[in-house]
XYZ file of C-alpha atoms in Angstrom:
444
model
C -24.671 13.686 15.843
C -23.145 15.909 18.536
C -21.253 14.883 21.686
C -20.400 17.289 24.483
C -16.897 17.733 23.067
C -16.876 16.402 19.484
C -19.090 15.906 16.447
C -19.700 13.029 14.068
C -20.571 13.373 10.394
C -21.470 11.395 7.293
C -17.898 11.384 6.058
C -16.152 9.349 3.363
C -16.483 6.182 5.466
C -20.108 6.506 6.519
C -21.304 3.894 4.007
C -18.722 1.327 5.141
C -20.023 -1.473 7.308
C -18.097 -1.847 10.533
C -16.535 -5.044 9.205
C -15.506 -3.410 5.908
C -13.984 -0.495 7.764
C -11.966 -2.661 10.139
C -10.778 -4.885 7.300
C -9.487 -2.067 5.085
C -8.513 1.024 7.077
C -6.414 -0.196 9.983
C -3.230 -2.279 9.950
C -1.475 -2.289 13.326
C -0.367 -5.907 13.768
C -1.466 -7.532 17.001
C 1.013 -10.367 16.488
C 3.857 -7.898 16.020
C 2.883 -6.099 19.220
C 2.771 -9.380 21.118
C 6.339 -10.325 20.184
C 7.757 -6.804 20.389
C 10.658 -6.242 22.733
C 10.663 -2.709 24.159
C 13.651 -0.671 23.021
C 14.141 1.886 25.774
C 16.818 4.511 25.250
C 17.535 7.702 27.147
C 17.642 10.355 24.417
C 17.880 14.027 25.192
C 14.350 15.305 25.596
C 12.995 18.793 26.085
C 12.916 19.739 29.763
C 11.029 23.010 29.537
C 7.762 21.769 28.049
C 5.624 24.535 26.495
C 1.915 24.723 27.295
C 1.053 23.964 23.666
C 2.939 22.854 20.583
C 2.089 22.169 16.943
C 4.849 20.693 14.792
C 2.877 21.652 11.691
C 3.572 25.291 12.477
C 7.284 24.489 12.630
C 7.246 22.882 9.183
C 7.993 19.374 10.466
C 4.857 17.625 9.166
C 4.126 16.647 5.559
C 0.663 16.810 4.021
C -1.982 14.287 5.067
C -1.724 11.050 3.095
C -4.204 8.264 2.398
C -3.439 4.586 2.968
C -6.478 3.541 0.917
C -7.762 0.021 1.442
C -4.300 -1.301 2.345
C -3.622 -1.996 6.025
C -0.397 -0.003 6.020
C -1.141 2.578 8.714
C 2.065 1.477 10.464
C 4.168 2.640 7.498
C 2.530 6.090 7.425
C 3.031 6.532 11.157
C 6.682 5.508 10.834
C 7.502 7.731 7.846
C 5.727 10.646 9.518
C 7.950 10.338 12.573
C 11.091 10.069 10.412
C 10.005 13.055 8.298
C 9.578 15.083 11.480
C 12.927 14.318 13.077
C 14.701 14.789 9.738
C 13.251 18.296 9.450
C 14.250 19.127 13.023
C 17.841 17.904 12.559
C 18.587 18.908 8.953
C 16.099 21.693 8.258
C 14.634 19.852 5.239
C 11.093 18.467 5.135
C 11.113 15.482 2.767
C 8.097 13.260 2.156
C 9.253 9.646 2.467
C 8.171 6.409 0.826
C 5.552 4.280 2.563
C 5.586 2.017 -0.496
C 9.204 1.063 0.160
C 8.204 -0.158 3.620
C 5.128 -1.973 2.286
C 7.103 -3.707 -0.480
C 10.457 -4.330 1.160
C 10.104 -4.467 4.962
C 9.179 -8.149 5.241
C 11.242 -9.462 8.168
C 8.458 -8.858 10.685
C 6.023 -6.523 8.947
C 3.573 -7.844 6.364
C 2.738 -4.984 4.006
C -0.985 -4.399 3.604
C -1.679 -7.121 6.159
C -0.270 -5.056 9.006
C 2.923 -4.090 10.769
C 4.559 -2.179 13.598
C 6.446 1.105 13.628
C 9.371 -0.242 15.680
C 10.137 -2.802 12.979
C 9.842 -0.118 10.299
C 12.380 2.057 12.133
C 14.726 -0.922 12.430
C 14.321 -1.643 8.722
C 15.360 1.919 7.810
C 18.359 1.648 10.142
C 19.459 -1.689 8.663
C 18.925 -0.424 5.107
C 20.987 2.711 5.828
C 18.118 4.978 4.801
C 14.825 5.292 2.970
C 13.774 6.690 -0.407
C 11.418 9.599 -1.082
C 7.694 9.453 -1.769
C 8.308 11.174 -5.110
C 10.743 8.521 -6.304
C 8.954 5.482 -4.820
C 5.285 6.578 -4.681
C 2.498 4.885 -2.758
C 0.304 2.434 -4.703
C -2.204 1.265 -2.095
C -1.206 -2.387 -2.566
C 1.858 -4.580 -2.287
C 4.367 -5.009 -5.098
C 7.708 -6.713 -5.484
C 10.418 -4.729 -3.718
C 12.195 -2.345 -6.096
C 15.813 -3.213 -5.316
C 17.212 -0.235 -7.210
C 15.136 2.270 -5.248
C 15.876 0.376 -2.056
C 19.480 1.546 -2.518
C 18.485 5.218 -2.623
C 19.203 6.302 0.941
C 17.851 9.844 0.977
C 17.020 10.122 4.697
C 18.653 8.131 7.490
C 18.034 7.547 11.189
C 20.490 6.248 13.780
C 18.248 4.542 16.320
C 14.760 4.520 17.775
C 13.261 4.323 21.232
C 9.987 3.325 22.822
C 8.210 5.568 25.291
C 7.603 3.736 28.593
C 4.162 2.143 28.480
C 1.286 4.055 30.106
C 3.518 7.004 30.989
C 1.756 10.113 29.691
C 4.346 12.429 31.206
C 7.134 10.773 29.203
C 4.950 10.805 26.096
C 4.348 14.541 26.473
C 8.079 15.112 26.862
C 8.744 13.091 23.700
C 6.131 14.994 21.663
C 7.644 18.265 22.868
C 10.879 17.037 21.254
C 9.525 15.657 17.948
C 6.480 13.961 16.327
C 5.819 10.527 17.850
C 4.308 7.323 16.425
C 1.552 5.764 18.538
C -0.864 2.870 18.419
C -4.535 3.373 19.219
C -7.887 1.659 18.930
C -9.200 3.188 15.711
C -11.962 0.737 14.874
C -14.807 2.193 16.931
C -17.768 3.615 15.023
C -17.407 7.025 16.679
C -13.777 7.243 15.552
C -14.774 6.177 12.038
C -17.302 9.026 11.757
C -15.338 11.682 13.680
C -15.705 15.187 12.271
C -14.363 17.785 14.700
C -13.802 18.625 18.355
C -11.937 16.815 21.133
C -12.532 13.086 20.872
C -13.356 11.455 24.211
C -14.520 8.013 23.086
C -16.038 5.591 23.553
C -13.179 3.336 22.510
C -11.339 0.367 23.923
C -7.624 -0.135 24.456
C -7.361 -2.967 21.900
C -4.729 -1.412 19.658
C -5.409 -1.885 15.936
C -4.397 1.369 14.235
C -1.250 3.509 14.004
C -1.182 7.310 13.863
C 1.220 10.184 14.530
C 1.064 12.699 17.381
C 2.224 16.048 15.990
C 1.457 18.304 18.940
C -0.816 19.106 21.842
C -2.888 21.924 23.278
C -5.893 22.867 25.390
C -9.367 24.201 24.671
C -11.778 25.469 27.326
C -9.721 23.755 29.995
C -9.628 20.389 28.182
C -6.193 19.091 27.180
C -5.782 17.237 23.879
C -3.307 15.613 21.521
C -3.062 16.735 17.882
C -3.074 13.496 15.896
C -2.360 13.026 12.194
C -4.235 10.128 10.585
C -3.640 8.388 7.233
C -7.206 8.351 5.875
C -6.956 11.400 3.628
C -8.185 14.947 4.145
C -11.871 14.038 3.897
C -11.806 12.467 7.354
C -11.859 14.467 10.572
C -10.442 17.976 10.566
C -8.667 17.825 7.198
C -7.160 14.491 8.177
C -6.466 15.324 11.832
C -8.189 14.579 15.131
C -7.905 16.100 18.593
C -7.891 13.340 21.234
C -8.334 14.058 24.925
C -5.138 14.198 26.978
C -4.890 13.791 30.760
C -8.013 11.642 30.694
C -7.278 10.150 34.107
C -6.574 6.710 32.628
C -2.989 5.486 32.609
C -3.397 3.912 29.150
C -4.873 7.141 27.748
C -7.802 7.612 25.377
C -8.073 4.619 23.015
C -4.792 3.290 24.461
C -2.736 6.176 23.080
C -0.186 5.938 25.944
C 0.406 2.204 25.490
C 2.501 1.906 22.315
C 4.536 5.024 21.509
C 7.916 5.202 19.784
C 10.024 7.580 17.742
C 13.246 7.570 15.688
C 16.528 9.089 16.834
C 18.666 11.035 14.367
C 22.086 12.462 15.169
C 24.001 12.213 11.882
C 23.495 14.033 8.567
C 21.947 12.391 5.543
C 24.281 10.946 2.891
C 25.159 13.164 -0.083
C 22.927 12.877 -3.145
C 23.707 9.946 -5.407
C 25.539 10.740 -8.654
C 23.323 11.010 -11.717
C 22.622 7.586 -13.225
C 24.339 6.504 -16.419
C 22.716 5.060 -19.536
C 20.403 2.059 -19.166
C 21.783 -1.067 -20.806
C 19.221 -3.098 -22.782
C 21.656 -5.642 -24.269
C 25.250 -5.697 -25.505
C 24.484 -3.275 -28.326
C 21.511 -1.179 -27.195
C 21.347 1.530 -24.542
C 18.695 3.977 -23.389
C 19.348 7.331 -21.785
C 19.232 7.786 -18.026
C 15.654 7.992 -16.844
C 14.379 5.823 -19.713
C 13.275 2.175 -19.681
C 14.252 -0.547 -22.155
C 11.179 -2.186 -23.700
C 11.370 -5.150 -26.057
C 9.574 -4.765 -29.397
C 10.401 -8.112 -31.020
C 10.880 -11.336 -29.091
C 11.455 -14.868 -30.416
C 11.546 -17.878 -28.093
C 11.965 -15.579 -25.121
C 14.933 -13.732 -26.620
C 14.575 -10.038 -27.464
C 15.971 -9.020 -30.845
C 14.762 -5.425 -30.942
C 14.421 -2.713 -28.279
C 12.935 0.720 -27.945
C 13.382 3.330 -25.229
C 10.357 4.319 -23.191
C 10.779 7.899 -22.030
C 9.825 7.058 -18.435
C 11.952 5.884 -15.525
C 11.169 2.381 -14.187
C 8.247 2.107 -16.594
C 6.020 -0.910 -17.190
C 6.375 -2.293 -20.723
C 2.986 -3.320 -22.119
C 2.512 -6.759 -23.637
C 1.597 -5.324 -27.046
C 5.319 -4.433 -27.419
C 4.347 -0.910 -28.448
C 3.353 1.043 -25.363
C 4.608 1.639 -21.836
C 3.078 2.996 -18.632
C 4.485 4.969 -15.668
C 5.469 2.816 -12.694
C 2.775 4.469 -10.566
C 0.132 3.641 -13.224
C 1.254 0.059 -13.895
C -1.863 -1.448 -15.511
C -1.720 -1.376 -19.328
C -5.137 -0.901 -20.935
C -4.005 -0.861 -24.551
C -7.533 -1.368 -25.846
C -8.539 2.046 -24.488
C -5.067 3.558 -24.894
C -4.646 4.367 -21.217
C -2.670 3.423 -18.115
C -4.487 2.551 -14.899
C -3.300 3.123 -11.355
C -5.203 0.248 -9.802
C -7.371 -2.679 -10.714
C -11.063 -2.190 -11.454
C -13.543 -2.664 -8.640
C -14.126 -6.372 -7.938
C -17.417 -7.921 -8.921
C -19.241 -10.500 -6.873
C -18.031 -14.101 -7.234
C -20.193 -16.198 -9.520
C -20.245 -19.294 -11.664
C -20.231 -17.981 -15.212
C -21.074 -19.680 -18.482
C -19.759 -18.698 -21.896
C -20.278 -20.125 -25.391
C -17.403 -22.092 -26.879
C -16.752 -22.084 -30.621
C -15.727 -25.630 -31.481
C -12.911 -26.538 -33.835
C -13.694 -28.542 -36.913
C -13.238 -32.315 -36.343
C -10.124 -32.474 -38.475
C -8.470 -29.815 -36.349
C -9.451 -31.122 -32.949
C -6.646 -32.469 -30.896
C -6.857 -36.200 -30.309
C -8.509 -37.044 -27.004
C -10.072 -33.592 -26.574
C -13.835 -33.486 -26.317
C -16.670 -31.463 -24.824
C -20.163 -32.516 -23.864
C -21.810 -29.352 -25.117
C -21.325 -25.999 -26.729
C -20.471 -24.179 -23.520
C -18.085 -24.341 -20.607
C -18.281 -23.054 -17.051
C -15.908 -20.684 -15.328
C -15.929 -20.948 -11.563
C -14.687 -17.737 -9.936
C -13.468 -18.350 -6.362
C -14.688 -16.057 -3.591
C -12.292 -13.257 -2.742
C -10.663 -13.264 -6.159
C -9.030 -10.175 -7.571
C -10.371 -9.167 -10.954
C -8.262 -7.692 -13.701
C -9.098 -7.229 -17.374
C -7.222 -9.695 -19.577
C -7.600 -10.087 -23.311
C -7.923 -13.841 -23.773
C -7.869 -13.704 -27.586
C -4.829 -15.488 -29.061
C -3.417 -16.101 -25.585
C -4.922 -19.367 -24.386
C -3.062 -22.607 -25.040
C -3.830 -26.213 -24.262
C -2.585 -27.956 -21.163
C 0.252 -26.183 -19.342
C 0.883 -23.158 -21.529
C 0.358 -19.606 -20.282
C -2.062 -16.738 -20.605
C 0.048 -13.797 -21.708
C 3.541 -13.959 -20.222
C 3.160 -14.993 -16.615
C -0.437 -15.697 -15.564
C -0.894 -19.461 -14.992
C -3.818 -21.120 -16.756
C -4.967 -24.715 -16.424
C -6.233 -25.950 -19.766
C -8.803 -28.717 -19.828
C -8.886 -32.106 -21.516
C -10.817 -35.324 -21.027
C -13.602 -33.542 -19.141
C -17.257 -33.080 -19.938
C -17.045 -29.431 -18.953
C -14.228 -27.010 -18.427
C -13.692 -26.516 -14.708
C -10.964 -23.963 -14.106
C -9.690 -23.787 -10.543
C -7.258 -20.942 -11.095
C -8.197 -17.348 -10.276
C -9.571 -15.928 -13.527
C -9.619 -12.186 -14.062
C -12.378 -10.076 -15.591
C -13.403 -6.484 -15.129
C -17.099 -7.361 -15.134
C -19.506 -10.220 -15.777
C -20.214 -9.045 -19.311
C -16.573 -9.429 -20.287
C -16.528 -12.875 -18.715
C -19.520 -13.924 -20.795
C -17.751 -12.746 -23.935
C -14.693 -14.917 -23.386
C -16.078 -17.672 -25.600
C -15.990 -15.370 -28.597
C -12.216 -15.172 -28.265
C -11.581 -18.870 -28.771
C -10.354 -19.762 -32.239
C -9.365 -22.884 -34.134
C -5.744 -23.449 -35.029
C -3.659 -26.185 -36.601
C -2.216 -27.058 -33.211
C -5.528 -27.091 -31.375
C -7.418 -24.246 -29.762
C -5.708 -20.903 -29.225
């Protein structure tokens, strides 16, 4: 499809429904915008504005990143602006950690559920810096905040400022000084399928997506912004879009003049942290710096034997033998591999599986079943993860594995489980019954 100034294409998002696209690829929080208080400063801006400018050519823009199906566009816009001003002030281009913002910036922002760049800037200020992408890599989903990496203040900022709303002249002056974070309406179908050219809409001014302006220019008499997105290099022009500038509307194309802000940096970054010392496992056992302590023998919750995993901040697998890198945190010991993310969800369903009954003399008193099967009810919207149920299910209030809660069933004609159960596919769910075994203390 061809417009007078831009083209659409069957890109990586062409098979997304409009609802799927809006639910997974945006992330600018409307609630955060509503309660935002403008922070207007008077920083020193460029007075002699060049006719065109591209901060990529000046080495102030990192490679295009991909937020995946996590609504964390706000974090990518914020880190991009900080990366830019850090390069301009210090001469070093350092890719910064969106995952730190997603995991740890929880005062006003809500991780994959959305956020705002102003709050991200304030978080970095309050935290006295932010870690690198290399050290705290992006996962595409929320995790518990890594408090150790939160202390690694590699790049700092001193303040931030908002560009006056609907003031394109001030926005141009800001972009001539450094890359600028902006909010736009990114949910329109034309924006979703954009391929190349100068985007002119249609789009509303209902802001729902955050991007980064990294320059501006003109083509055949039409002015445009150079905008870096966070949908990977397969979208647009290798991850970028040209959006019309001087459109005649005060709010700008897709509301680009309505919500602009950028960080202020005047001081140098702190010196590098000293190399870490040995990792303490217990009073007698240590691992070298950069290694992780993993328990190999535990009794009643107390570890009596340790081994050193040769990876920093690794995930120790439940088989007490293997470990996985922190950026591939899912242990698949059955296939001897580490996974970066959970398998693709399957459709919710009510599943049935055969149940191998204990002999009467081993049945626990008061436990009975009406038949030779039980039902597993999988709630809609559940997240599915492979779990080996063999030798891990206990009666009543015990646990599956170490932490996953499981409601055992007694005094019922069928097993109705109202917890979120995890399977990688329906076939595995149907095989669960084969894992149940008889034991002196009941069923395990």
